[in-house]
PDB file of C-alpha atoms in Angstrom:
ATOM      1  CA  UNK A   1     -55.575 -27.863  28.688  1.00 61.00           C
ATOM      2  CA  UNK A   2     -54.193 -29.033  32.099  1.00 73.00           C
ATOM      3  CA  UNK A   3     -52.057 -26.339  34.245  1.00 68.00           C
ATOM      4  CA  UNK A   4     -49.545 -28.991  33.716  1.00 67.00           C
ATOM      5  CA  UNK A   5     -50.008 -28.917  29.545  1.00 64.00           C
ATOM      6  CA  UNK A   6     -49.719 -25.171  29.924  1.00 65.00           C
ATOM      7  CA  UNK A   7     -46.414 -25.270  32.210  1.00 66.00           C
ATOM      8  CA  UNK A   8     -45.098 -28.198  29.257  1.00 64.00           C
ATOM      9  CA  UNK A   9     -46.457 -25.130  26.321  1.00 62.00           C
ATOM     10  CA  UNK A  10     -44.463 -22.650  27.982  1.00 64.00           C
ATOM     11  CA  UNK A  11     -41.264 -24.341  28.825  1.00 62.00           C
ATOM     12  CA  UNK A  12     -41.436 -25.750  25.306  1.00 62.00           C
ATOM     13  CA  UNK A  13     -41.854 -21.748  23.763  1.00 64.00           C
ATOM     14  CA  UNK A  14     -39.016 -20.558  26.497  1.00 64.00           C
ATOM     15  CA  UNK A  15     -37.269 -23.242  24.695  1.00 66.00           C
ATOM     16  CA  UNK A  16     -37.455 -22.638  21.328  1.00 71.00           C
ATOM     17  CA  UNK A  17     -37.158 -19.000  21.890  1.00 64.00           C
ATOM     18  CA  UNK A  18     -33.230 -20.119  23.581  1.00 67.00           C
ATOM     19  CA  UNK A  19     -32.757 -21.706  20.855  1.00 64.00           C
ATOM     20  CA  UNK A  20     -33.574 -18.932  18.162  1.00 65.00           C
ATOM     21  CA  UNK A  21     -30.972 -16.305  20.371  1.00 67.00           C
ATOM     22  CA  UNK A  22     -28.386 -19.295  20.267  1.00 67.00           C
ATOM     23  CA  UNK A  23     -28.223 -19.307  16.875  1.00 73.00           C
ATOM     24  CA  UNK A  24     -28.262 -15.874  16.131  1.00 69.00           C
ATOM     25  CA  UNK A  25     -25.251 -15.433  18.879  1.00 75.00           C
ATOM     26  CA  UNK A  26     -23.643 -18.226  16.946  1.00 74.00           C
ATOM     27  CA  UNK A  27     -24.233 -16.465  13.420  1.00 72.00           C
ATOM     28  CA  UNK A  28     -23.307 -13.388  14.626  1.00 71.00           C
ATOM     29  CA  UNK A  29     -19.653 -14.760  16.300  1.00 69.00           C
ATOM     30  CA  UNK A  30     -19.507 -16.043  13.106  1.00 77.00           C
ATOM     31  CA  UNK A  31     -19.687 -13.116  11.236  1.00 76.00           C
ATOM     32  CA  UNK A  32     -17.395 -11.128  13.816  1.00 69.00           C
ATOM     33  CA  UNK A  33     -14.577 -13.899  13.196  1.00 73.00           C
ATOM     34  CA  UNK A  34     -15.453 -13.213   9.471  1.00 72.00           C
ATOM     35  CA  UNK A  35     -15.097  -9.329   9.475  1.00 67.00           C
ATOM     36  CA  UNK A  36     -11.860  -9.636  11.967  1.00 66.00           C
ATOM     37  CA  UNK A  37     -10.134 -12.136   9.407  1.00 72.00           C
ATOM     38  CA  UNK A  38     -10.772 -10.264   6.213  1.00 74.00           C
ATOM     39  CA  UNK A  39     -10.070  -6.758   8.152  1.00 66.00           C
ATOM     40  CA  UNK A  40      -6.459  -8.926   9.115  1.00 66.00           C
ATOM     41  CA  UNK A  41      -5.741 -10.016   5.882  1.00 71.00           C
ATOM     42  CA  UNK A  42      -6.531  -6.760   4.224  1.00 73.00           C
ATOM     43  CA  UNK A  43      -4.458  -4.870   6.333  1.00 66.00           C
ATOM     44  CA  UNK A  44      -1.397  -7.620   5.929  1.00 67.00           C
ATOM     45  CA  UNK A  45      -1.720  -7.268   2.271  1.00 72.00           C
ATOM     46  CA  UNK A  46      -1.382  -3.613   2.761  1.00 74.00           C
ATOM     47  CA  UNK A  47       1.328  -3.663   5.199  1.00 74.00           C
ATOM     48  CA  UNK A  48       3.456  -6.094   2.383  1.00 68.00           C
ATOM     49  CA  UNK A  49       2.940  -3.343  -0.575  1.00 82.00           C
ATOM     50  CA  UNK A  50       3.839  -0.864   1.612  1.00 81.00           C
ATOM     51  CA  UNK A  51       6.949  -3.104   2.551  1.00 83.00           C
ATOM     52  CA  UNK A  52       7.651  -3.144  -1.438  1.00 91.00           C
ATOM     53  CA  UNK A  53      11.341  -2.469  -1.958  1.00 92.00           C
ATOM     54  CA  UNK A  54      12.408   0.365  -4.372  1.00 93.00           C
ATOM     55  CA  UNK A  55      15.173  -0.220  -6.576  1.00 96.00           C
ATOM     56  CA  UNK A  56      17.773   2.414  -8.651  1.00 96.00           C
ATOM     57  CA  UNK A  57      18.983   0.441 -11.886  1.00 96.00           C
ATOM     58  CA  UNK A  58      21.461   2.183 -14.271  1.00 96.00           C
ATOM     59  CA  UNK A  59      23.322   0.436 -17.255  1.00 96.00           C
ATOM     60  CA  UNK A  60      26.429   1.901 -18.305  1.00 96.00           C
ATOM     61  CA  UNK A  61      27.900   0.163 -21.379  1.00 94.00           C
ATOM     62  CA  UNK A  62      31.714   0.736 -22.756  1.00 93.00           C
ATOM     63  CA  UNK A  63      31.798   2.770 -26.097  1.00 90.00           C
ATOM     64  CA  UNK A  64      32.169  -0.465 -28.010  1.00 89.00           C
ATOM     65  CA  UNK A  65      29.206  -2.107 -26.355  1.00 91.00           C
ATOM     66  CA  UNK A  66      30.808  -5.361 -25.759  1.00 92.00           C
ATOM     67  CA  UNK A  67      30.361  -5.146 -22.444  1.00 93.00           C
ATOM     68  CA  UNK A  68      27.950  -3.131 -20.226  1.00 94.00           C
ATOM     69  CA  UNK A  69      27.513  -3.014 -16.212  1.00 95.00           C
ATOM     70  CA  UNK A  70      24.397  -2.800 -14.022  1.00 96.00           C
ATOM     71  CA  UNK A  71      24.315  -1.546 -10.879  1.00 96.00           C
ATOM     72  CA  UNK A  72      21.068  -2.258  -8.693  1.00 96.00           C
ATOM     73  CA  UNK A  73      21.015   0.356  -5.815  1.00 97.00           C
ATOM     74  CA  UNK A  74      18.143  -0.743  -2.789  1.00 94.00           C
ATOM     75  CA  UNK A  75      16.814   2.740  -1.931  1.00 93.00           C
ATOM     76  CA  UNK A  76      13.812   1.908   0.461  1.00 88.00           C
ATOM     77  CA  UNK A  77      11.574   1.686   1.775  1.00 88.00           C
ATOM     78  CA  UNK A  78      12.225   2.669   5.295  1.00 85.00           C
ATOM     79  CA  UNK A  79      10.175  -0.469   6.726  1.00 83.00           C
ATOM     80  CA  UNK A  80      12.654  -2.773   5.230  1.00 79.00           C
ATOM     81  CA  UNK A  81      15.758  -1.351   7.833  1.00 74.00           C
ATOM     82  CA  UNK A  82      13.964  -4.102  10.552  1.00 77.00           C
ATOM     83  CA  UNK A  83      14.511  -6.580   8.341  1.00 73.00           C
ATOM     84  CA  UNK A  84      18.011  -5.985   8.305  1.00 77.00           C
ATOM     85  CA  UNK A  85      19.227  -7.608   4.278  1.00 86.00           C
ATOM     86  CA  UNK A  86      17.044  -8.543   1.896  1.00 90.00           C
ATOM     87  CA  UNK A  87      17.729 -11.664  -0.865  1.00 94.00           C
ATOM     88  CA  UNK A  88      17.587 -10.521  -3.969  1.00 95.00           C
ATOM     89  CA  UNK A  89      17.436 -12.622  -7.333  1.00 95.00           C
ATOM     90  CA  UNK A  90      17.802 -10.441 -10.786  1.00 96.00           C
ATOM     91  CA  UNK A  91      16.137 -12.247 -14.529  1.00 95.00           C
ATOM     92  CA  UNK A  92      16.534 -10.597 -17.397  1.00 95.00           C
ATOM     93  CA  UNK A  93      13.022 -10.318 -18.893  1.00 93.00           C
ATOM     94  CA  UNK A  94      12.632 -11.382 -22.502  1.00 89.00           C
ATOM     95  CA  UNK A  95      11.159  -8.132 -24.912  1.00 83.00           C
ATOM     96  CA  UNK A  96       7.602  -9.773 -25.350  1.00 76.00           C
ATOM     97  CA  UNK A  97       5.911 -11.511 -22.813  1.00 76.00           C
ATOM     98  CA  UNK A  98       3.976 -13.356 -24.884  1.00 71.00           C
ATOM     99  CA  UNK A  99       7.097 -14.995 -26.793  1.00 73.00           C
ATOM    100  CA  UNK A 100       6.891 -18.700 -27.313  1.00 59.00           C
ATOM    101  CA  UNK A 101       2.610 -18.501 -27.030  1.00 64.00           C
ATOM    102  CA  UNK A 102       1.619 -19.183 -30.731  1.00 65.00           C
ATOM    103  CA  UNK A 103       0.950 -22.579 -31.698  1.00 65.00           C
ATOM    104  CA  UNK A 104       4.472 -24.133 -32.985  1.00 61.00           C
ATOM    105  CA  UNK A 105       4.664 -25.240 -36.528  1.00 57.00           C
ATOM    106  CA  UNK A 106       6.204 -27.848 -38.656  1.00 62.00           C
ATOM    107  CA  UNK A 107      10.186 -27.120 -39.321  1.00 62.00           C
ATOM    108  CA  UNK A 108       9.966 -24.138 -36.444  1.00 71.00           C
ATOM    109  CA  UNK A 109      11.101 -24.040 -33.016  1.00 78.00           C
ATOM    110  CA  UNK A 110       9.103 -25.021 -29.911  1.00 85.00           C
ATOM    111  CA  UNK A 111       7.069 -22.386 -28.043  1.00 82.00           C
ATOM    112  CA  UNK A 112       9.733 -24.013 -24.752  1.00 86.00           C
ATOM    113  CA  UNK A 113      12.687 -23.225 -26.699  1.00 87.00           C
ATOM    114  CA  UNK A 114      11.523 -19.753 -27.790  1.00 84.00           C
ATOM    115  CA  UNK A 115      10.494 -19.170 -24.062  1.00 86.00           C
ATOM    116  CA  UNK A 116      14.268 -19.942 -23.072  1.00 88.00           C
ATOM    117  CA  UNK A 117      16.129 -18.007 -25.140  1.00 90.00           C
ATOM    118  CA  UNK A 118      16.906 -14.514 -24.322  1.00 91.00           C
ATOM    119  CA  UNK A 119      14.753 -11.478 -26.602  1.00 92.00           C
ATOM    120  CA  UNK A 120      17.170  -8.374 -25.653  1.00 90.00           C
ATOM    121  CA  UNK A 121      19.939  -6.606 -26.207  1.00 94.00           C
ATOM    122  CA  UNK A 122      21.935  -8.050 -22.937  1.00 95.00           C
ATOM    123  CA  UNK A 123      22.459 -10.539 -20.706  1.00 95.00           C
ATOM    124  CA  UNK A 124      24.364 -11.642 -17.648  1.00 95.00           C
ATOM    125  CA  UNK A 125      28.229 -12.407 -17.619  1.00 91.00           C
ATOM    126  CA  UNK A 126      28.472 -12.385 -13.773  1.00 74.00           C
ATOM    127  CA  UNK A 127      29.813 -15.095 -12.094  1.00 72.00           C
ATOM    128  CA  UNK A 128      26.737 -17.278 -10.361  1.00 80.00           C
ATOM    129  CA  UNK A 129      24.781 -16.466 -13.783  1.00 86.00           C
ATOM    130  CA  UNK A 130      22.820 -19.499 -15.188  1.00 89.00           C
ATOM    131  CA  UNK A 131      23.639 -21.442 -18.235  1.00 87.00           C
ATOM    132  CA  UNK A 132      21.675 -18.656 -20.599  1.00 89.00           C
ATOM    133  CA  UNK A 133      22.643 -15.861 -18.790  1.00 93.00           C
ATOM    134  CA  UNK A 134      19.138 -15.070 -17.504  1.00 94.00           C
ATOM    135  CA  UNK A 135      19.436 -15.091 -14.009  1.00 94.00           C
ATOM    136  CA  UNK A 136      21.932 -14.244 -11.172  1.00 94.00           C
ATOM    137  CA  UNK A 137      22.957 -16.207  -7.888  1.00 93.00           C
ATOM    138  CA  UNK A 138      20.436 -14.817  -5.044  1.00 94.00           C
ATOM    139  CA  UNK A 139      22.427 -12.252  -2.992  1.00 93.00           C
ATOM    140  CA  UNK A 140      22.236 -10.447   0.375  1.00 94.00           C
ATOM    141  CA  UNK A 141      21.244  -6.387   0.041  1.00 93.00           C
ATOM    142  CA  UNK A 142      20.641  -3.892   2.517  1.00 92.00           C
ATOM    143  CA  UNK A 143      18.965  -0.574   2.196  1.00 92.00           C
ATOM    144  CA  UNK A 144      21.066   1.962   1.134  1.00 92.00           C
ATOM    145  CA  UNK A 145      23.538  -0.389  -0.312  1.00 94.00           C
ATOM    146  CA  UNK A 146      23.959  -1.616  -3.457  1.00 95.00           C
ATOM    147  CA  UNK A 147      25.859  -4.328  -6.132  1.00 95.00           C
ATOM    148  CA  UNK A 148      26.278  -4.565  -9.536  1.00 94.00           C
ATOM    149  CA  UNK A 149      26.739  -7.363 -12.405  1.00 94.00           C
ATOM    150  CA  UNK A 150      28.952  -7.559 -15.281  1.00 94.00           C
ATOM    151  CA  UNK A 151      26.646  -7.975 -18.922  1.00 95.00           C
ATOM    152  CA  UNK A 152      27.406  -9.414 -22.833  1.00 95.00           C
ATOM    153  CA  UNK A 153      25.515  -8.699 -25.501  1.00 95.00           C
ATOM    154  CA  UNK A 154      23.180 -12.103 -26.253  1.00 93.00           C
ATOM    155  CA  UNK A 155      22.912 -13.336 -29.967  1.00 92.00           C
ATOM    156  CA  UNK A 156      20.329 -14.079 -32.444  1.00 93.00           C
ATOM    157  CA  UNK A 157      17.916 -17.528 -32.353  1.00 89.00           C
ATOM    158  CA  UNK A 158      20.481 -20.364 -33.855  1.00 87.00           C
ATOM    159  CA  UNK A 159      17.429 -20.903 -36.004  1.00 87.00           C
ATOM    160  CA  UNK A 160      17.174 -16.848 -36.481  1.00 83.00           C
ATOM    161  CA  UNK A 161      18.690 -15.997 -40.052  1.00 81.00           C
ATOM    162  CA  UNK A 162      20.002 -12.444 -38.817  1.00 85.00           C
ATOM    163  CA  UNK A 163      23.110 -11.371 -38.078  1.00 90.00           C
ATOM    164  CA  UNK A 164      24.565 -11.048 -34.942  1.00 89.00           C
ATOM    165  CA  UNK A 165      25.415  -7.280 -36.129  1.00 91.00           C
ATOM    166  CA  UNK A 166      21.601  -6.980 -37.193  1.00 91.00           C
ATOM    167  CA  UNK A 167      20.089  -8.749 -33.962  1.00 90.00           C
ATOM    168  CA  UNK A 168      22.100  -5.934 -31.743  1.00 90.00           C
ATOM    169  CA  UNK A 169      21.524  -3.094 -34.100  1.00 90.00           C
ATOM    170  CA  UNK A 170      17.463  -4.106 -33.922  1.00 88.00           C
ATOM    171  CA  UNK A 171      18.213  -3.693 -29.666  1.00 88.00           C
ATOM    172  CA  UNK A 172      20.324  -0.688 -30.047  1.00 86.00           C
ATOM    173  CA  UNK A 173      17.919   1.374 -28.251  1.00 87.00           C
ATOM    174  CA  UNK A 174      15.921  -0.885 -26.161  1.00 91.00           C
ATOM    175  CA  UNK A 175      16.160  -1.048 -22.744  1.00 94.00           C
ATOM    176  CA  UNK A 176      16.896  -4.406 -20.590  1.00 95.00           C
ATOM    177  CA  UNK A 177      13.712  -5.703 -19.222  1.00 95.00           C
ATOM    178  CA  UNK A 178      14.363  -6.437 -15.468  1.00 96.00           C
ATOM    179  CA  UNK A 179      12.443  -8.924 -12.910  1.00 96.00           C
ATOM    180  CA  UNK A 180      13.955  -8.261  -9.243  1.00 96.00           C
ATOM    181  CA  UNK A 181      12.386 -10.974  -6.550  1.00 96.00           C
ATOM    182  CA  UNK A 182      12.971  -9.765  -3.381  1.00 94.00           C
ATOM    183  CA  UNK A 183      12.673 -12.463  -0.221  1.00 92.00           C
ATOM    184  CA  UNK A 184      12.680 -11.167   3.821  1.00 87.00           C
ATOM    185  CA  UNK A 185      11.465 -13.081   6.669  1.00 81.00           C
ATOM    186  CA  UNK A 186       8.247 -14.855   5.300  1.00 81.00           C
ATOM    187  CA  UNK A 187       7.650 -11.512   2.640  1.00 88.00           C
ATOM    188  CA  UNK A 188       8.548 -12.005  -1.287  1.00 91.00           C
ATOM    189  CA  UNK A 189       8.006  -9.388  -3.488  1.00 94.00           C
ATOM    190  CA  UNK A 190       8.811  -9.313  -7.610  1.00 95.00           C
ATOM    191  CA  UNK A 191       9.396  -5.723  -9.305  1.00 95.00           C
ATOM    192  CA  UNK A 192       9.496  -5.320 -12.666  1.00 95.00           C
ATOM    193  CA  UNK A 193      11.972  -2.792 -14.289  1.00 96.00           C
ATOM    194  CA  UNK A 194      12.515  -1.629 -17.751  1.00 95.00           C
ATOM    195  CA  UNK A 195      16.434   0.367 -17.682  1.00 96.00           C
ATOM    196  CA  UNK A 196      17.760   2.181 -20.371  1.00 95.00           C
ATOM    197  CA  UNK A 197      21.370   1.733 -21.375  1.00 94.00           C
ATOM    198  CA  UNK A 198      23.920   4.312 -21.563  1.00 93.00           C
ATOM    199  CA  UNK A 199      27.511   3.962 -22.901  1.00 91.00           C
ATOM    200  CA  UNK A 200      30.521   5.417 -21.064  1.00 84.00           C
ATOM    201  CA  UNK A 201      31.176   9.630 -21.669  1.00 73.00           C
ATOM    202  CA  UNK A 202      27.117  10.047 -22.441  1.00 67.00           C
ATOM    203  CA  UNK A 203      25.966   9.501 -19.398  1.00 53.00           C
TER     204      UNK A 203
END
């Protein structure tokens, strides 16, 4: 081999050798971005629980139980006073979640139509209130504040042979199933509640 075959042998090994650190910089970067980003994401994640807002919920009904009021009181956390209001959007929850789930048979309502109607003792009577009295009109809340929404008594299935008497009595002492979503800035948040009803002198 020539000296200039050996020069041609080295600069070819220096080469390769580049090459090799190159791509375990590269790999490396790589798996620094990688690290940084899930480190970020886990730590925004975290940051939104913590960010979580904490609700007070009481139901006070009148000692007929026609009508009943809830009152939703924003308690926290303390991270939420920078983002100055929150929107907030109450659902009543139906009693099962898996209502409307089982295959729908011949002469029997659809699993849709199941799904829609409203399994509980109560629903909205509030002005802004949907068709079915399911869900409120978003509105503005603050920490430390609070609102409150006006409630009937829902009926039985059309297709349900009970009572309206017997479909309340069955609810007597069930509590309203809640859903709360909660929007700030770019943040949502949902919060599930279950809140017991009281009638007026017992609570």
């Amino acid at each position: 081999m020539t000296t200039t075959d050996t020069i041609a042998a080295l600069a070819l090994a220096v080469a390769i050798v580049a090459a090799v650190a190159a791509i375990g910089s590269w790999k490396a970067a790589r798996n620094a971005n990688g690290a940084a980003q899930t480190l970020s994401r886990i730590e925004q994640q975290r940051l939104h629980a913590d960010l979580t807002p904490v609700f007070r919920c009481a139901i006070v009904a009148n000692e007929a139980r026609s009508t009943a009021m809830l009152r939703i009181h924003l308690e926290g956390p303390p991270g939420l006073l920078s983002h100055d209001a929150i929107e907030i959007t109450v659902s009543v929850r139906n009693d099962n979640p898996h209502r409307g789930n089982v295959p729908q048979l011949a002469g029997t309502p659809t699993p849709e139509q199941v799904r829609a109607h409203i399994w509980g003792p109560w629903k909205f009577s509030a002005d802004g209130c949907d068709d079915t009295g399911r869900t409120v009109a978003p509105q503005q809340l603050a920490v430390g504040e609070w609102t409150r929404y006006g409630l009937t008594p829902t009926s039985p299935p059309t297709w349900s042979a009970s009572s309206t008497q017997d479909w309340l009595r069955g609810y007597a002492n069930e509590p309203v199933r809640l859903s709360i979503t909660a929007r700030s800035k770019d943040s949502a948040w949902t919060v599930p509640l279950e809140v017991p009803v009281t009638t007026e002198g017992t609570a």
